[in-house]
mmCIF file of C-alpha atoms and ligand atoms in Angstrom:
data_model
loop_
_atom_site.group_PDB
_atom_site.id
_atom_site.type_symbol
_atom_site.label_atom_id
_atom_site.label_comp_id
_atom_site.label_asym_id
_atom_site.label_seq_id
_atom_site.Cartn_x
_atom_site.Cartn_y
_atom_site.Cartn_z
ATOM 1 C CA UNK A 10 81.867 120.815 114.128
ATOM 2 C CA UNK A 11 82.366 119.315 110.651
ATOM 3 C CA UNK A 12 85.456 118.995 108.045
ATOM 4 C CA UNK A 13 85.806 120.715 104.948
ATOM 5 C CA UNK A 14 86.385 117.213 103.645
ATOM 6 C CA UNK A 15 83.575 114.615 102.714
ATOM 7 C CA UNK A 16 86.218 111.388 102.599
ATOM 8 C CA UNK A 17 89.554 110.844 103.806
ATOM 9 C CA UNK A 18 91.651 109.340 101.375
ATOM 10 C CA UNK A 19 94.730 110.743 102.588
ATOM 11 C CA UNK A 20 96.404 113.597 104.515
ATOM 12 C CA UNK A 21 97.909 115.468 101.139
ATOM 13 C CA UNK A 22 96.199 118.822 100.903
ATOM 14 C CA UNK A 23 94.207 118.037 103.870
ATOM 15 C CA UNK A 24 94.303 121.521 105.963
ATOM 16 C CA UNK A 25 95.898 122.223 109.131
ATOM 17 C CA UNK A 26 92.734 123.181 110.578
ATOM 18 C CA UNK A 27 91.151 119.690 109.307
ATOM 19 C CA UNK A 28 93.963 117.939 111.007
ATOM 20 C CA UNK A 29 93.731 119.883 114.024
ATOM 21 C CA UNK A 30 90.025 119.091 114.405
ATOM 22 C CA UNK A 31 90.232 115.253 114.411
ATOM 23 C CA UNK A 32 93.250 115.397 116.557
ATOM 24 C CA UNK A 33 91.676 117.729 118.845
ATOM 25 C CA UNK A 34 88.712 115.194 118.815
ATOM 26 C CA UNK A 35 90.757 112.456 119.494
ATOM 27 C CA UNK A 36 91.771 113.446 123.059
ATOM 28 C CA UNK A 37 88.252 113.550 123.529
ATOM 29 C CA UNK A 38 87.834 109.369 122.472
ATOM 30 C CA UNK A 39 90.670 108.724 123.977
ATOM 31 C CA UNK A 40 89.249 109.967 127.800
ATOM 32 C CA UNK A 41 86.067 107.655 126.558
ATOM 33 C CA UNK A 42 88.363 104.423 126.083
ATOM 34 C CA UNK A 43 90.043 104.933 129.784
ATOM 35 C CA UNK A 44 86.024 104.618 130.927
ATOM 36 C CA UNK A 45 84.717 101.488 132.398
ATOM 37 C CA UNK A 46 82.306 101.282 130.092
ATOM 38 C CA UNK A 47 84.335 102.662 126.794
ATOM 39 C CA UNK A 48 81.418 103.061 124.489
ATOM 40 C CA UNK A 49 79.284 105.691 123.220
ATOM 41 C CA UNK A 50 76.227 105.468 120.873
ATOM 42 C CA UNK A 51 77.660 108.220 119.211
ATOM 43 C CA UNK A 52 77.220 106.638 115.953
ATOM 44 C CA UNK A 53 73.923 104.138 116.280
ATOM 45 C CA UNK A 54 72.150 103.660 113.292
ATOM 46 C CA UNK A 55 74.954 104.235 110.886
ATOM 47 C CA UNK A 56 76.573 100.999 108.782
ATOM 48 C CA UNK A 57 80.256 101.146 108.301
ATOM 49 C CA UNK A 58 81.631 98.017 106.026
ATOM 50 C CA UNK A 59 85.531 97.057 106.234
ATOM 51 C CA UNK A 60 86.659 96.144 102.702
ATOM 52 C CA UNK A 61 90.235 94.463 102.781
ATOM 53 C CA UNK A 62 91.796 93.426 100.198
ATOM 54 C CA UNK A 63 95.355 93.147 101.899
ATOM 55 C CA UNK A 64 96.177 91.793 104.723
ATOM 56 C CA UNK A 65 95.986 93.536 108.140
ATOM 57 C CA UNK A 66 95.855 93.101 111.918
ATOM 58 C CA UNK A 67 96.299 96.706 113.359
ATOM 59 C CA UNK A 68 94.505 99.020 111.038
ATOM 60 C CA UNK A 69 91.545 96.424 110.584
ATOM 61 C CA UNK A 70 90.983 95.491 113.995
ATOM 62 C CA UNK A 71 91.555 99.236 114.848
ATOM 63 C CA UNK A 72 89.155 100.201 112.645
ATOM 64 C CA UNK A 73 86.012 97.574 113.953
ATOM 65 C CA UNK A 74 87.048 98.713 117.593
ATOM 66 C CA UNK A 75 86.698 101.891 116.645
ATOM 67 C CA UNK A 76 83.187 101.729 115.226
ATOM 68 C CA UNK A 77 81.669 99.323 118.198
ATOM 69 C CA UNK A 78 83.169 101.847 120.706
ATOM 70 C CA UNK A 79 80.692 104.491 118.614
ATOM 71 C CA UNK A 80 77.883 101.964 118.551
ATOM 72 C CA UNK A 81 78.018 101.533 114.720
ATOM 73 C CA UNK A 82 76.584 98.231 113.135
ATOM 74 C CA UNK A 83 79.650 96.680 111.491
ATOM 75 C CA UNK A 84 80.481 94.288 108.859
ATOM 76 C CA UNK A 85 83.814 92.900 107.334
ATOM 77 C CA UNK A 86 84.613 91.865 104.379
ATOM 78 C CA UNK A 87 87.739 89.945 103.127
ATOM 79 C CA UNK A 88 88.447 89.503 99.509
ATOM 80 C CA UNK A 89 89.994 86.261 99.768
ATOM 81 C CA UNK A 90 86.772 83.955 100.751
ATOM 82 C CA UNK A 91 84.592 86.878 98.922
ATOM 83 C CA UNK A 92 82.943 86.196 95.045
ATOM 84 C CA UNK A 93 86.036 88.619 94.505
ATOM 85 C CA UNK A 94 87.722 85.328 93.762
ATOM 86 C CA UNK A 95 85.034 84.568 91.327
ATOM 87 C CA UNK A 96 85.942 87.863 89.092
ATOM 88 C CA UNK A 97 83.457 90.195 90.998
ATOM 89 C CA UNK A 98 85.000 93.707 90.047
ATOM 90 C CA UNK A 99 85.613 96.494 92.976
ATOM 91 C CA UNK A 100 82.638 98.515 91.507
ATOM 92 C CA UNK A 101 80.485 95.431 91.216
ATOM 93 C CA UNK A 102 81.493 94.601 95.166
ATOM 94 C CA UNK A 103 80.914 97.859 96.451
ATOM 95 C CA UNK A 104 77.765 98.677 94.235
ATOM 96 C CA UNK A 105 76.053 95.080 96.260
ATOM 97 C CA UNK A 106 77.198 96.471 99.575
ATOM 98 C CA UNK A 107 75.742 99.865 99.286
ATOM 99 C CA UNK A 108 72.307 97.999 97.772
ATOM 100 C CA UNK A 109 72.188 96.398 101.438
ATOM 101 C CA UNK A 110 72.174 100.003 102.828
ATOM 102 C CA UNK A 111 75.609 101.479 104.107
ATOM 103 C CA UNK A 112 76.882 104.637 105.183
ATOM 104 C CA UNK A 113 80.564 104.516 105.215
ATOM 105 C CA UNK A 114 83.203 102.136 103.633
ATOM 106 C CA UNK A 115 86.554 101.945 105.060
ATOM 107 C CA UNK A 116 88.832 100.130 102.681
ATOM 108 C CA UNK A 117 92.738 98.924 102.093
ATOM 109 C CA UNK A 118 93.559 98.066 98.873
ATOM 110 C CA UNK A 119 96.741 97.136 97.298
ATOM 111 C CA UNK A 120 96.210 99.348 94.018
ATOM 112 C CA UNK A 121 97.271 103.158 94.901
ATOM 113 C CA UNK A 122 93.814 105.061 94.034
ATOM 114 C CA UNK A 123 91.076 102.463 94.712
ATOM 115 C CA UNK A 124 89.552 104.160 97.568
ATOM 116 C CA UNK A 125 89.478 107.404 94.848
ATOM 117 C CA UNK A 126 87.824 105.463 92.475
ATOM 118 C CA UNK A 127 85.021 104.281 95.159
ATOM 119 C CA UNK A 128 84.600 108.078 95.412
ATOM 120 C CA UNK A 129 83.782 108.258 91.687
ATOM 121 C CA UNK A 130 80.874 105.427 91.445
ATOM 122 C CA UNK A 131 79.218 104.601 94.981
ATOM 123 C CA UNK A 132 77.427 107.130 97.006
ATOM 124 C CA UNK A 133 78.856 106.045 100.534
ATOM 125 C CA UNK A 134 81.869 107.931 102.598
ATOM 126 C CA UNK A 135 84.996 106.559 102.051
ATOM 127 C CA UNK A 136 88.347 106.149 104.421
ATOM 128 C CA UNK A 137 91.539 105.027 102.838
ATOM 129 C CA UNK A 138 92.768 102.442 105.123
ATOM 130 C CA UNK A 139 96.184 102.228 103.208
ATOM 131 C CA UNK A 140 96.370 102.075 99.224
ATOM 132 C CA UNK A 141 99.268 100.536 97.631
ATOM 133 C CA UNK A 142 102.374 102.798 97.986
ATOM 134 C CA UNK A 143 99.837 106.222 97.852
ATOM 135 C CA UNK A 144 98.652 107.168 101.706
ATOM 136 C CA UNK A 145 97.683 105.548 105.211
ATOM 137 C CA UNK A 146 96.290 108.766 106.157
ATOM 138 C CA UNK A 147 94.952 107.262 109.558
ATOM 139 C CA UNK A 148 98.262 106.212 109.978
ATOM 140 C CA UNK A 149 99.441 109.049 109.694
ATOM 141 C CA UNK A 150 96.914 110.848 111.827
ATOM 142 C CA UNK A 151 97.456 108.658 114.598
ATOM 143 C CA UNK A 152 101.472 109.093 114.316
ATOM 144 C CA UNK A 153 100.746 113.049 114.670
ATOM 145 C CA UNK A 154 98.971 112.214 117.811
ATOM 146 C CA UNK A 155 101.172 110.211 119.651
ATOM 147 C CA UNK A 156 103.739 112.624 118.720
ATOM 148 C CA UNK A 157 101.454 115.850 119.816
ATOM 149 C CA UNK A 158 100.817 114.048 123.422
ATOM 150 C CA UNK A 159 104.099 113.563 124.242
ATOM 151 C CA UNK A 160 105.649 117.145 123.353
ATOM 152 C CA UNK A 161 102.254 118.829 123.436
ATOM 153 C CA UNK A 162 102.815 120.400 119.551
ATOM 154 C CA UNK A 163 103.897 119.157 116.268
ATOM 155 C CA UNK A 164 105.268 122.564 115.108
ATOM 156 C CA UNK A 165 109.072 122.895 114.790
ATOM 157 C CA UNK A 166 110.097 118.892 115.669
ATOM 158 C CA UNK A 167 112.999 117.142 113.825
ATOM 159 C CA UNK A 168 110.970 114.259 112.389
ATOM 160 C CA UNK A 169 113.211 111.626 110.751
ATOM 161 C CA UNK A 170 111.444 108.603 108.567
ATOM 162 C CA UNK A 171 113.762 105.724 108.364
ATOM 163 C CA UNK A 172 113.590 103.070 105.679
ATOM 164 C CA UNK A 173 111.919 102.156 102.234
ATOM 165 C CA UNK A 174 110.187 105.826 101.691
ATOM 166 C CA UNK A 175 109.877 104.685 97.785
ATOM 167 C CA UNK A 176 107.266 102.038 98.424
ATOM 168 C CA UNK A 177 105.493 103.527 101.641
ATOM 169 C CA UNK A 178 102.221 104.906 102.354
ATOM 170 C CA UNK A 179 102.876 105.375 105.918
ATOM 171 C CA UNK A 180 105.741 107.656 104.942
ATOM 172 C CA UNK A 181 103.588 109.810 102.356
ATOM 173 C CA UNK A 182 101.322 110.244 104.788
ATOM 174 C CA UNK A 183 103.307 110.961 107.470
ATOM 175 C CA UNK A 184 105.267 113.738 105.492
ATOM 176 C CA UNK A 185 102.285 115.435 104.205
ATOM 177 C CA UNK A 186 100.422 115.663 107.515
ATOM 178 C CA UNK A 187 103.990 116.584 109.291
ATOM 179 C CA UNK A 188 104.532 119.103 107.047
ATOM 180 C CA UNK A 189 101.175 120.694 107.120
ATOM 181 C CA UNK A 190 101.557 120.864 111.009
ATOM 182 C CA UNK A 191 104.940 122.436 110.575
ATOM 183 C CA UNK A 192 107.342 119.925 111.813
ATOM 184 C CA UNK A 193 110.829 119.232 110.092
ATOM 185 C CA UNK A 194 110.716 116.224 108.056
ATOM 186 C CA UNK A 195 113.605 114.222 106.948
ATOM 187 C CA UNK A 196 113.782 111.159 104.778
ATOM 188 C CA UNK A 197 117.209 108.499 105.217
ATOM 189 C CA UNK A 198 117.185 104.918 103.465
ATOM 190 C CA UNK A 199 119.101 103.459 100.749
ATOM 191 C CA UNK A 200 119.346 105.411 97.326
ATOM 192 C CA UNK A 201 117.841 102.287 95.778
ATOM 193 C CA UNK A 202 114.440 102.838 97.765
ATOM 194 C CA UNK A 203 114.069 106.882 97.973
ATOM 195 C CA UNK A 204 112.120 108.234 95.256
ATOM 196 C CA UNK A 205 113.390 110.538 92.555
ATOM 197 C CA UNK A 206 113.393 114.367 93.327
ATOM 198 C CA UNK A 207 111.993 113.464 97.114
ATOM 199 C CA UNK A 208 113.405 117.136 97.961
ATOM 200 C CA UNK A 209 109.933 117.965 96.174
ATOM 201 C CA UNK A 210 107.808 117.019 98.868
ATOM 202 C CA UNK A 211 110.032 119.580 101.196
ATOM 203 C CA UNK A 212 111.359 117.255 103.331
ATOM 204 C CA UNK A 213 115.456 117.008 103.912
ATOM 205 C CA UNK A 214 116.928 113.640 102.173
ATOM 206 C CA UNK A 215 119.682 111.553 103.646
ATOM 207 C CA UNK A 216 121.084 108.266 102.815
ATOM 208 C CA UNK A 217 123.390 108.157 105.450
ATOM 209 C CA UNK A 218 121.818 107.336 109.035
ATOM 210 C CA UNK A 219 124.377 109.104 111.440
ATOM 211 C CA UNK A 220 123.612 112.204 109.566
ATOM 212 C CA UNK A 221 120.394 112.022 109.334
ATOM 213 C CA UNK A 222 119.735 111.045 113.206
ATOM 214 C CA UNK A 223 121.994 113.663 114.357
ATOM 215 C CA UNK A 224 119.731 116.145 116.277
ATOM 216 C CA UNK A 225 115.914 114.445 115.769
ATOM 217 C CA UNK A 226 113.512 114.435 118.122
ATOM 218 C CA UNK A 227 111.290 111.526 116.548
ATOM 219 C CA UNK A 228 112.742 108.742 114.860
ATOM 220 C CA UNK A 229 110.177 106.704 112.487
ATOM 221 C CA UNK A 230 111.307 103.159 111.058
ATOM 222 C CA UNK A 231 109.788 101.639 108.596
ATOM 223 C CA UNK A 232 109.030 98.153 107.695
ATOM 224 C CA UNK A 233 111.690 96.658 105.390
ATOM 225 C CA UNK A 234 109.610 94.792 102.935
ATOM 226 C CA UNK A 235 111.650 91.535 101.896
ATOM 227 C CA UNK A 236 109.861 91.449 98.622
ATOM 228 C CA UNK A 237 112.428 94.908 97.746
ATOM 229 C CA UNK A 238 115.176 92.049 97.960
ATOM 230 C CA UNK A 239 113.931 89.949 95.842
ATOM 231 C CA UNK A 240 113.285 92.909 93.379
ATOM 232 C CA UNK A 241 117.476 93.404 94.108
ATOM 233 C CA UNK A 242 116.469 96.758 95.237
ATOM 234 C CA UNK A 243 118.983 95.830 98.392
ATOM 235 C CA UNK A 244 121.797 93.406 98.454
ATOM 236 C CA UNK A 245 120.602 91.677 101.540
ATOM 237 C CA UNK A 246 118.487 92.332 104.130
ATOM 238 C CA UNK A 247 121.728 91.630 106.618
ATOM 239 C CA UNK A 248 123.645 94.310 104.898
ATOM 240 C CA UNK A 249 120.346 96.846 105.317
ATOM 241 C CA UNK A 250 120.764 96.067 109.102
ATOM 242 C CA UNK A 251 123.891 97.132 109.090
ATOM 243 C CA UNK A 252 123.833 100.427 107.667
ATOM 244 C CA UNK A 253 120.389 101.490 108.314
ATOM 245 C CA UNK A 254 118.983 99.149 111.322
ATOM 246 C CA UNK A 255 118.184 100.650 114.716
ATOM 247 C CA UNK A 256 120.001 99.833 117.156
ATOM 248 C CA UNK A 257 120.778 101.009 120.806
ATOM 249 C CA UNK A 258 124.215 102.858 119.360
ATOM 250 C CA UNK A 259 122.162 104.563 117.709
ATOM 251 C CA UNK A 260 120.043 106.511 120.161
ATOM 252 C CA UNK A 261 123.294 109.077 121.388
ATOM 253 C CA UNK A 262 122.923 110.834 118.185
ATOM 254 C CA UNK A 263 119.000 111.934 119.222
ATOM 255 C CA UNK A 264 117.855 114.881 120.921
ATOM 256 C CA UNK A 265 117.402 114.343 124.677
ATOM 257 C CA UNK A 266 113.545 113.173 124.905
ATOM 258 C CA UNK A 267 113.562 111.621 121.592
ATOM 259 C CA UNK A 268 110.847 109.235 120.709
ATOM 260 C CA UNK A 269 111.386 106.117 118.507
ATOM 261 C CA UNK A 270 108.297 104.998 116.551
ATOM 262 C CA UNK A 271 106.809 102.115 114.067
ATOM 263 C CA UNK A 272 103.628 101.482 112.245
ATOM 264 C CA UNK A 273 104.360 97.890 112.322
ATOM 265 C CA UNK A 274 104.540 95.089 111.802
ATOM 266 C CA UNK A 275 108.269 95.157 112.450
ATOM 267 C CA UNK A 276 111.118 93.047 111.403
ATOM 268 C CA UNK A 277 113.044 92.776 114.789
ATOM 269 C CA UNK A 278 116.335 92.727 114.181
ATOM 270 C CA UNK A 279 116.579 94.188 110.723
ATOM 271 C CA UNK A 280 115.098 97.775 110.749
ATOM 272 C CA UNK A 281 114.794 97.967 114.551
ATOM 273 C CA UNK A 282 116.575 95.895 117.740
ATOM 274 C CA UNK A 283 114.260 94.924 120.196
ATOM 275 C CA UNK A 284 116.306 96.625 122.887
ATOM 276 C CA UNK A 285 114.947 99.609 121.127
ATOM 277 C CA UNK A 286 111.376 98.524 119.995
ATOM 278 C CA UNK A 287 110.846 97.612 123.916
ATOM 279 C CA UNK A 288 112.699 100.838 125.408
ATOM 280 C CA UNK A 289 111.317 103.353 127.394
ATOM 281 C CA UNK A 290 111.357 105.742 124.748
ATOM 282 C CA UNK A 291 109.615 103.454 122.451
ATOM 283 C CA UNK A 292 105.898 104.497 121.765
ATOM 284 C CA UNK A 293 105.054 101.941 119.541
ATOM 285 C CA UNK A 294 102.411 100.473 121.702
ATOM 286 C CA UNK A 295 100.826 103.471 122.582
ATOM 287 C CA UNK A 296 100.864 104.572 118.665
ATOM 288 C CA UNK A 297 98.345 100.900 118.088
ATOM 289 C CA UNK A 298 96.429 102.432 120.935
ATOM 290 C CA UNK A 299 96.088 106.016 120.201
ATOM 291 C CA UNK A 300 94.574 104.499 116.629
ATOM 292 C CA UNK A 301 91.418 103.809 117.948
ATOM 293 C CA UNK A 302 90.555 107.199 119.155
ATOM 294 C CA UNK A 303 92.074 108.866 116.183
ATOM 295 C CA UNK A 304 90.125 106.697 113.741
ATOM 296 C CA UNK A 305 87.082 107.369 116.269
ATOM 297 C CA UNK A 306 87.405 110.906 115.645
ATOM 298 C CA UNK A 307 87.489 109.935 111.863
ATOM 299 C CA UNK A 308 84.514 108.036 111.884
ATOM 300 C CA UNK A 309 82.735 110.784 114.382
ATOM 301 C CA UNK A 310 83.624 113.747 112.265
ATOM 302 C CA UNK A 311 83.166 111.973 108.724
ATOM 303 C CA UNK A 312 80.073 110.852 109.467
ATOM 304 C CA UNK A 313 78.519 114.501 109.668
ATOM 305 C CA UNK A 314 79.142 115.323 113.412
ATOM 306 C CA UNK A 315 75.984 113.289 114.190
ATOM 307 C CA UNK A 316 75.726 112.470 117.910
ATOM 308 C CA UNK A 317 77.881 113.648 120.995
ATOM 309 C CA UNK A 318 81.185 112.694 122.010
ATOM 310 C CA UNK A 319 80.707 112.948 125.202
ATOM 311 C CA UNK A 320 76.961 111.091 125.312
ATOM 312 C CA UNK A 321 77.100 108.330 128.356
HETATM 313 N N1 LIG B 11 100.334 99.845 110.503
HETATM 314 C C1 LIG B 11 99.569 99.006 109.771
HETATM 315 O O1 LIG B 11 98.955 99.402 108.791
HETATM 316 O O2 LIG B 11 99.536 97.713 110.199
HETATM 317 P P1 LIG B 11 98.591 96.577 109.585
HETATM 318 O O3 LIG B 11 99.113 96.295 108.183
HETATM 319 O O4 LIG B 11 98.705 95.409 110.499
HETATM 320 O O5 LIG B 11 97.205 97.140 109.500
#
């Protein structure tokens, strides 16, 4: 059991059958989580460093659970607090790491292509763990999931991704996987924050939100960064609530079953109401928990299959 791919650094022209794999390998983690004991020494022996070099509190923690679940030795590294701050380059930084011995690097980076780069000049497996606006691809992966366990497919769902799809790597990645699985994909924010010629990617555009709820199974809101503001890319974050917040009026216009999502962190009360983040058809929680076993599978199946899932 083994991918055709060597790193993840995102989920665009990643195969179905790739996708399918860690999913499928997923479930698995996730039945080793509900355990008493929820660890495995699936990966012992292997060295998996965290580089961050933006801030996080999901992916990163999700990431070191992940790897002490599979019995990895881990280590994380922050740039701020890091000879980073002295000038150290990314190649310099990485090149050190891998002298101390390493396996696997998992890193987030705010410049779109870094975790390519790594690919270019160090020897060790890399997982993008969000890069700039590019791809979240375990975001992504672990969206798919918590999608697939509720309906039990992916194929033929009305997927629509709310908010700023310009500067998002949660919504690239979502699309790409989405698409690759065969679920509908539409796009709605403000013309201001939807990229040029999105109609590309072969996904539906909207920039109204009654249109483009009417009929979707899975609604996906995005965080509304309040940086875009500043850039005047919206008038005010008040007037973005207003036409593109969710909020419990809202919800009619779904398909019965629907299933409102967020990568977080969330802006309550701009993009989302809390009546809605906390409602029963929220799976927001569950999407922070389903991360761990997806990036599990990740780790599991980047690493070269080594070990057994099920191992006690
Ligand atoms: N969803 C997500 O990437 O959250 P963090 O920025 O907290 O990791």
């Amino acid at each position: 059991m083994s991918l055709s791919i060597r790193h993840l650094l995102g989920l665009e022209g990643v195969s179905a059958d790739d996708i399918s794999m860690i999913l499928d390998t997923a479930v698995s983690f996730k039945e080793v989580l509900s355990r008493k004991i929820p660890k495995v020494p699936t990966l012992r022996g292997i060295t998996i460093v965290n580089l961050f070099y933006e801030p996080s509190t999901r992916t990163r923690i999700s990431f070191e659970l992940a790897e002490k679940r599979l019995s990895a030795d881990t280590v994380n590294f922050s740039a701020s607090g890091s000879s980073v701050s002295k000038g150290e380059s990314l190649k310099d930084t990485v090149w050190n790491i891998e002298a101390m011995k390493i396996d696997m690097i998992v890193i987030r980076h705010g410049a779109s292509g870094a975790p390519h780069y790594l690919t270019t000049c160090c020897q060790s497996t890399v997982i993008n763990a969000g890069d700039g606006a590019h791809e979240h691809p375990t975001q992504g992966l672990l969206d798919m999931y918590t999608i697939r366990e509720k309906y039990g497919r992916l194929e033929g769902l009305k997927v629509v991704i709310v908010g700023d799809i310009k500067h998002s790597r949660v919504a690239r990645s979502n699309i790409w996987g989405l698409l690759t699985m065969g679920a509908q994909v539409s796009v709605c924010g403000p013309p201001t924050l939807l990229p040029v010629e999105m109609e590309k990617f072969g996904v539906r555009v909207f920039d109204d939100l009654d249109e483009a709820l009417a009929g979707a199974d899975v609604v996906n809101i995005l965080r509304v960064q309040k940086e875009r503001q500043k850039a005047g890319l919206l008038p005010s974050m008040r007037e973005y609530s207003r036409y593109y917040g969710i909020t419990k009026n809202k919800l009619k216009l779904l398909n019965d079953n629907f299933t409102i999502m967020h990568p977080g962190p969330m802006n309550r009360g701009v993009e989302i109401s809390s009546e809605v983040a906390e409602g029963p058809y929220s799976v927001i929680l569950p999407q922070v928990t389903n991360g761990v076993a997806v990036r599990m599978a990740v780790l599991y199946l980047l690493s070269g299959g080594k070990g057994k899932v099920y191992e006690e």
